[in-house]
């Protein structure tokens, strides 16, 4: 039975005929607006907060609009009760959990690049804590950013330090089937970071040589940093486990910038990608109308079949 039919039949048998009003979506909420997307696009909390207030209601709104995944970078910092409640809601709605950030990121000073054993132990402790959260919320992927460059060391030494930290982290993650995805970030938004390009991330993943160490290919960051999106994705495809979305300039929804997302998504679909694409961007317009614009934009760029 399709999820939509199941929800409608359940609503009838439980008397929940006023589902939209009961959850506070407002009079304009339409339970017949569900759309079947070709890929697993994952909104963030807050992206549709004008249509639904609580986190659980936002999940319900996402599901009824056809989204089948969630991305929440801050899941690690949420309390256990909230994590448990969100996991149960996602399970009931058929929503898959995307990435959350697995550790403290050092944006302004060297961390994993330094080789400092105290910093490494703190990182590994964060990874262990992330395993428990990932198991609680049924997450398969966690984001890792190696942090700032160490200007006192050559790039070769820094790379070796990062690889060693990641090898030890992978040993923690492997028994649980959890994958840390390394995210290269662009020089404009995050100047001075160690990991910036897909070939660099590819080289590191090959060196770590673990199923628990892969690439998070953020299309927004890589358009700024290196461009040549589809060829670079093709070249590093066997190490890509997760993808994030944002148009450039502006980091808003697809169709607002220069990236031909319909072609990019067609490439990803043709590669038979079954993972999640995190919608890590803002809304180009405010209020309910802006939220509806985001949904319509994804329908447009998803129509590549």
Short mmCIF file of N, CA and C in Angstrom, two decimals, residues 46-138:
data_model
loop_
_atom_site.label_atom_id
_atom_site.label_comp_id
_atom_site.label_asym_id
_atom_site.label_seq_id
_atom_site.Cartn_x
_atom_site.Cartn_y
_atom_site.Cartn_z
N UNK A 46 12.88 24.40 10.05
CA UNK A 46 12.84 25.84 9.84
C UNK A 46 12.57 26.23 8.41
N UNK A 47 12.80 25.33 7.49
CA UNK A 47 12.59 25.63 6.07
C UNK A 47 11.11 25.83 5.74
N UNK A 48 10.24 25.13 6.51
CA UNK A 48 8.81 25.24 6.29
C UNK A 48 8.08 25.61 7.59
N UNK A 49 8.72 26.42 8.42
CA UNK A 49 8.17 26.72 9.74
C UNK A 49 6.96 27.64 9.71
N UNK A 50 6.70 28.30 8.57
CA UNK A 50 5.49 29.10 8.46
C UNK A 50 4.26 28.23 8.18
N UNK A 51 4.50 27.01 7.75
CA UNK A 51 3.40 26.08 7.52
C UNK A 51 3.17 25.16 8.71
N UNK A 52 4.20 24.94 9.52
CA UNK A 52 4.09 24.03 10.66
C UNK A 52 5.09 24.48 11.73
N UNK A 53 4.64 24.54 12.97
CA UNK A 53 5.49 25.12 14.01
C UNK A 53 6.40 24.11 14.69
N UNK A 54 5.85 23.10 15.34
CA UNK A 54 6.68 22.16 16.09
C UNK A 54 7.54 21.32 15.14
N UNK A 55 8.61 20.74 15.67
CA UNK A 55 9.47 19.91 14.83
C UNK A 55 8.71 18.72 14.26
N UNK A 56 7.84 18.12 15.07
CA UNK A 56 7.07 16.97 14.60
C UNK A 56 6.11 17.37 13.48
N UNK A 57 5.47 18.53 13.64
CA UNK A 57 4.55 18.99 12.60
C UNK A 57 5.29 19.36 11.32
N UNK A 58 6.50 19.89 11.48
CA UNK A 58 7.30 20.17 10.28
C UNK A 58 7.63 18.88 9.54
N UNK A 59 7.93 17.82 10.28
CA UNK A 59 8.18 16.53 9.65
C UNK A 59 6.94 16.04 8.89
N UNK A 60 5.79 16.21 9.51
CA UNK A 60 4.55 15.78 8.86
C UNK A 60 4.29 16.58 7.59
N UNK A 61 4.56 17.87 7.66
CA UNK A 61 4.39 18.71 6.48
C UNK A 61 5.34 18.26 5.37
N UNK A 62 6.60 18.02 5.72
CA UNK A 62 7.57 17.56 4.72
C UNK A 62 7.10 16.28 4.06
N UNK A 63 6.64 15.34 4.88
CA UNK A 63 6.20 14.04 4.34
C UNK A 63 5.01 14.21 3.41
N UNK A 64 4.06 15.04 3.79
CA UNK A 64 2.87 15.22 2.95
C UNK A 64 3.18 15.98 1.67
N UNK A 65 4.30 16.70 1.65
CA UNK A 65 4.72 17.36 0.41
C UNK A 65 5.55 16.44 -0.47
N UNK A 66 5.86 15.25 0.04
CA UNK A 66 6.58 14.28 -0.77
C UNK A 66 8.04 14.09 -0.42
N UNK A 67 8.55 14.83 0.56
CA UNK A 67 9.95 14.67 0.94
C UNK A 67 10.10 13.41 1.81
N UNK A 68 11.15 12.66 1.55
CA UNK A 68 11.32 11.37 2.21
C UNK A 68 12.56 11.31 3.09
N UNK A 69 13.17 12.46 3.37
CA UNK A 69 14.37 12.50 4.21
C UNK A 69 14.43 13.82 4.96
N UNK A 70 15.24 13.84 6.01
CA UNK A 70 15.47 15.04 6.82
C UNK A 70 16.96 15.20 7.03
N UNK A 71 17.42 16.45 7.00
CA UNK A 71 18.79 16.76 7.38
C UNK A 71 18.76 17.72 8.56
N UNK A 72 19.52 17.41 9.61
CA UNK A 72 19.54 18.24 10.80
C UNK A 72 20.96 18.29 11.35
N UNK A 73 21.71 19.31 10.97
CA UNK A 73 23.11 19.42 11.38
C UNK A 73 23.27 19.45 12.90
N UNK A 74 22.26 19.90 13.61
CA UNK A 74 22.38 20.11 15.06
C UNK A 74 21.84 18.93 15.88
N UNK A 75 21.56 17.81 15.25
CA UNK A 75 20.97 16.69 15.98
C UNK A 75 21.82 16.26 17.18
N UNK A 76 23.15 16.32 17.05
CA UNK A 76 24.03 15.90 18.14
C UNK A 76 23.79 16.69 19.41
N UNK A 77 23.41 17.95 19.28
CA UNK A 77 23.23 18.82 20.46
C UNK A 77 21.81 18.76 21.04
N UNK A 78 20.91 18.06 20.38
CA UNK A 78 19.54 17.96 20.91
C UNK A 78 19.51 16.97 22.07
N UNK A 79 18.59 17.18 23.01
CA UNK A 79 18.51 16.28 24.15
C UNK A 79 17.96 14.92 23.72
N UNK A 80 18.20 13.92 24.55
CA UNK A 80 17.86 12.55 24.21
C UNK A 80 16.36 12.40 23.97
N UNK A 81 15.55 13.06 24.79
CA UNK A 81 14.10 12.94 24.64
C UNK A 81 13.66 13.45 23.26
N UNK A 82 14.23 14.57 22.82
CA UNK A 82 13.88 15.12 21.52
C UNK A 82 14.36 14.21 20.40
N UNK A 83 15.57 13.71 20.51
CA UNK A 83 16.09 12.78 19.51
C UNK A 83 15.18 11.56 19.37
N UNK A 84 14.77 11.02 20.51
CA UNK A 84 13.92 9.83 20.50
C UNK A 84 12.57 10.12 19.87
N UNK A 85 12.00 11.27 20.23
CA UNK A 85 10.69 11.65 19.70
C UNK A 85 10.76 11.89 18.19
N UNK A 86 11.81 12.55 17.73
CA UNK A 86 11.95 12.80 16.30
C UNK A 86 12.16 11.49 15.54
N UNK A 87 12.94 10.59 16.10
CA UNK A 87 13.19 9.31 15.45
C UNK A 87 11.89 8.53 15.27
N UNK A 88 11.06 8.54 16.30
CA UNK A 88 9.78 7.83 16.22
C UNK A 88 8.87 8.46 15.17
N UNK A 89 8.83 9.79 15.13
CA UNK A 89 8.00 10.47 14.13
C UNK A 89 8.48 10.18 12.73
N UNK A 90 9.80 10.22 12.52
CA UNK A 90 10.35 9.93 11.20
C UNK A 90 10.04 8.50 10.78
N UNK A 91 10.16 7.58 11.71
CA UNK A 91 9.86 6.18 11.39
C UNK A 91 8.41 6.02 10.98
N UNK A 92 7.51 6.66 11.69
CA UNK A 92 6.09 6.56 11.38
C UNK A 92 5.76 7.17 10.02
N UNK A 93 6.51 8.20 9.63
CA UNK A 93 6.23 8.90 8.38
C UNK A 93 7.01 8.35 7.20
N UNK A 94 7.92 7.44 7.45
CA UNK A 94 8.76 6.93 6.37
C UNK A 94 9.81 7.92 5.92
N UNK A 95 10.29 8.74 6.85
CA UNK A 95 11.33 9.73 6.56
C UNK A 95 12.67 9.20 7.03
N UNK A 96 13.66 9.26 6.15
CA UNK A 96 15.00 8.78 6.44
C UNK A 96 15.86 9.92 7.00
N UNK A 97 16.68 9.60 7.99
CA UNK A 97 17.54 10.62 8.60
C UNK A 97 18.81 10.80 7.78
N UNK A 98 19.11 12.06 7.47
CA UNK A 98 20.34 12.40 6.77
C UNK A 98 21.47 12.68 7.74
N UNK A 99 22.41 13.51 7.33
CA UNK A 99 23.59 13.76 8.16
C UNK A 99 23.28 14.68 9.33
N UNK A 100 24.12 14.57 10.35
CA UNK A 100 24.29 15.61 11.36
C UNK A 100 25.79 15.77 11.59
N UNK A 101 26.21 16.92 12.10
CA UNK A 101 27.63 17.18 12.32
C UNK A 101 28.10 16.37 13.52
N UNK A 102 29.20 15.63 13.33
CA UNK A 102 29.60 14.61 14.30
C UNK A 102 30.55 15.10 15.38
N UNK A 103 31.04 16.33 15.27
CA UNK A 103 32.10 16.76 16.20
C UNK A 103 32.19 18.28 16.22
N UNK A 104 32.95 18.79 17.16
CA UNK A 104 33.20 20.23 17.20
C UNK A 104 34.13 20.59 16.05
N UNK A 105 33.72 21.57 15.24
CA UNK A 105 34.54 22.02 14.12
C UNK A 105 35.34 23.24 14.53
N UNK A 106 36.64 23.21 14.27
CA UNK A 106 37.51 24.35 14.56
C UNK A 106 37.64 25.19 13.29
N UNK A 107 36.93 26.32 13.30
CA UNK A 107 36.87 27.15 12.10
C UNK A 107 38.06 28.10 11.97
N UNK A 108 38.72 28.43 13.09
CA UNK A 108 39.73 29.50 13.08
C UNK A 108 41.12 29.05 13.50
N UNK A 109 41.26 27.83 14.03
CA UNK A 109 42.58 27.37 14.45
C UNK A 109 42.77 25.90 14.10
N UNK A 110 44.02 25.46 13.96
CA UNK A 110 44.27 24.07 13.55
C UNK A 110 43.70 23.08 14.57
N UNK A 111 43.20 21.98 14.05
CA UNK A 111 42.71 20.90 14.92
C UNK A 111 43.30 19.58 14.45
N UNK A 112 42.58 18.86 13.58
CA UNK A 112 43.10 17.57 13.13
C UNK A 112 44.37 17.72 12.31
N UNK A 113 44.55 18.86 11.68
CA UNK A 113 45.77 19.09 10.89
C UNK A 113 47.02 19.20 11.74
N UNK A 114 46.84 19.54 13.00
CA UNK A 114 47.99 19.82 13.88
C UNK A 114 48.72 18.57 14.33
N UNK A 115 48.01 17.46 14.42
CA UNK A 115 48.60 16.26 14.97
C UNK A 115 48.60 16.23 16.49
N UNK A 116 48.00 17.23 17.09
CA UNK A 116 47.91 17.31 18.55
C UNK A 116 47.07 16.14 19.07
N UNK A 117 47.65 15.33 19.94
CA UNK A 117 46.96 14.12 20.41
C UNK A 117 45.78 14.44 21.30
N UNK A 118 45.85 15.53 22.04
CA UNK A 118 44.72 15.93 22.88
C UNK A 118 43.50 16.28 22.03
N UNK A 119 43.75 17.03 20.96
CA UNK A 119 42.68 17.40 20.04
C UNK A 119 42.13 16.15 19.35
N UNK A 120 43.02 15.24 18.97
CA UNK A 120 42.57 14.00 18.34
C UNK A 120 41.67 13.20 19.27
N UNK A 121 42.05 13.10 20.52
CA UNK A 121 41.24 12.35 21.48
C UNK A 121 39.87 13.00 21.67
N UNK A 122 39.83 14.34 21.66
CA UNK A 122 38.55 15.04 21.77
C UNK A 122 37.69 14.71 20.54
N UNK A 123 38.28 14.71 19.38
CA UNK A 123 37.57 14.36 18.14
C UNK A 123 37.02 12.94 18.22
N UNK A 124 37.83 12.00 18.64
CA UNK A 124 37.40 10.60 18.73
C UNK A 124 36.30 10.42 19.77
N UNK A 125 36.37 11.19 20.84
CA UNK A 125 35.32 11.15 21.85
C UNK A 125 34.00 11.64 21.26
N UNK A 126 34.06 12.71 20.45
CA UNK A 126 32.86 13.20 19.78
C UNK A 126 32.30 12.15 18.82
N UNK A 127 33.18 11.45 18.13
CA UNK A 127 32.74 10.40 17.21
C UNK A 127 32.01 9.29 17.97
N UNK A 128 32.53 8.91 19.11
CA UNK A 128 31.88 7.87 19.91
C UNK A 128 30.49 8.33 20.35
N UNK A 129 30.38 9.59 20.74
CA UNK A 129 29.08 10.11 21.15
C UNK A 129 28.12 10.17 19.96
N UNK A 130 28.66 10.48 18.79
CA UNK A 130 27.83 10.54 17.58
C UNK A 130 27.29 9.17 17.20
N UNK A 131 28.04 8.12 17.48
CA UNK A 131 27.56 6.77 17.21
C UNK A 131 26.27 6.51 17.97
N UNK A 132 26.25 6.90 19.25
CA UNK A 132 25.05 6.66 20.06
C UNK A 132 23.86 7.46 19.53
N UNK A 133 24.12 8.71 19.11
CA UNK A 133 23.04 9.52 18.56
C UNK A 133 22.56 8.95 17.23
N UNK A 134 23.50 8.56 16.39
CA UNK A 134 23.14 8.00 15.08
C UNK A 134 22.27 6.76 15.24
N UNK A 135 22.61 5.92 16.18
CA UNK A 135 21.81 4.72 16.43
C UNK A 135 20.42 5.09 16.94
N UNK A 136 20.37 6.14 17.75
CA UNK A 136 19.08 6.56 18.32
C UNK A 136 18.14 7.11 17.26
N UNK A 137 18.69 7.83 16.28
CA UNK A 137 17.84 8.48 15.27
C UNK A 137 17.89 7.76 13.92
N UNK A 138 18.51 6.60 13.89
CA UNK A 138 18.60 5.79 12.66
C UNK A 138 19.34 6.51 11.54
#
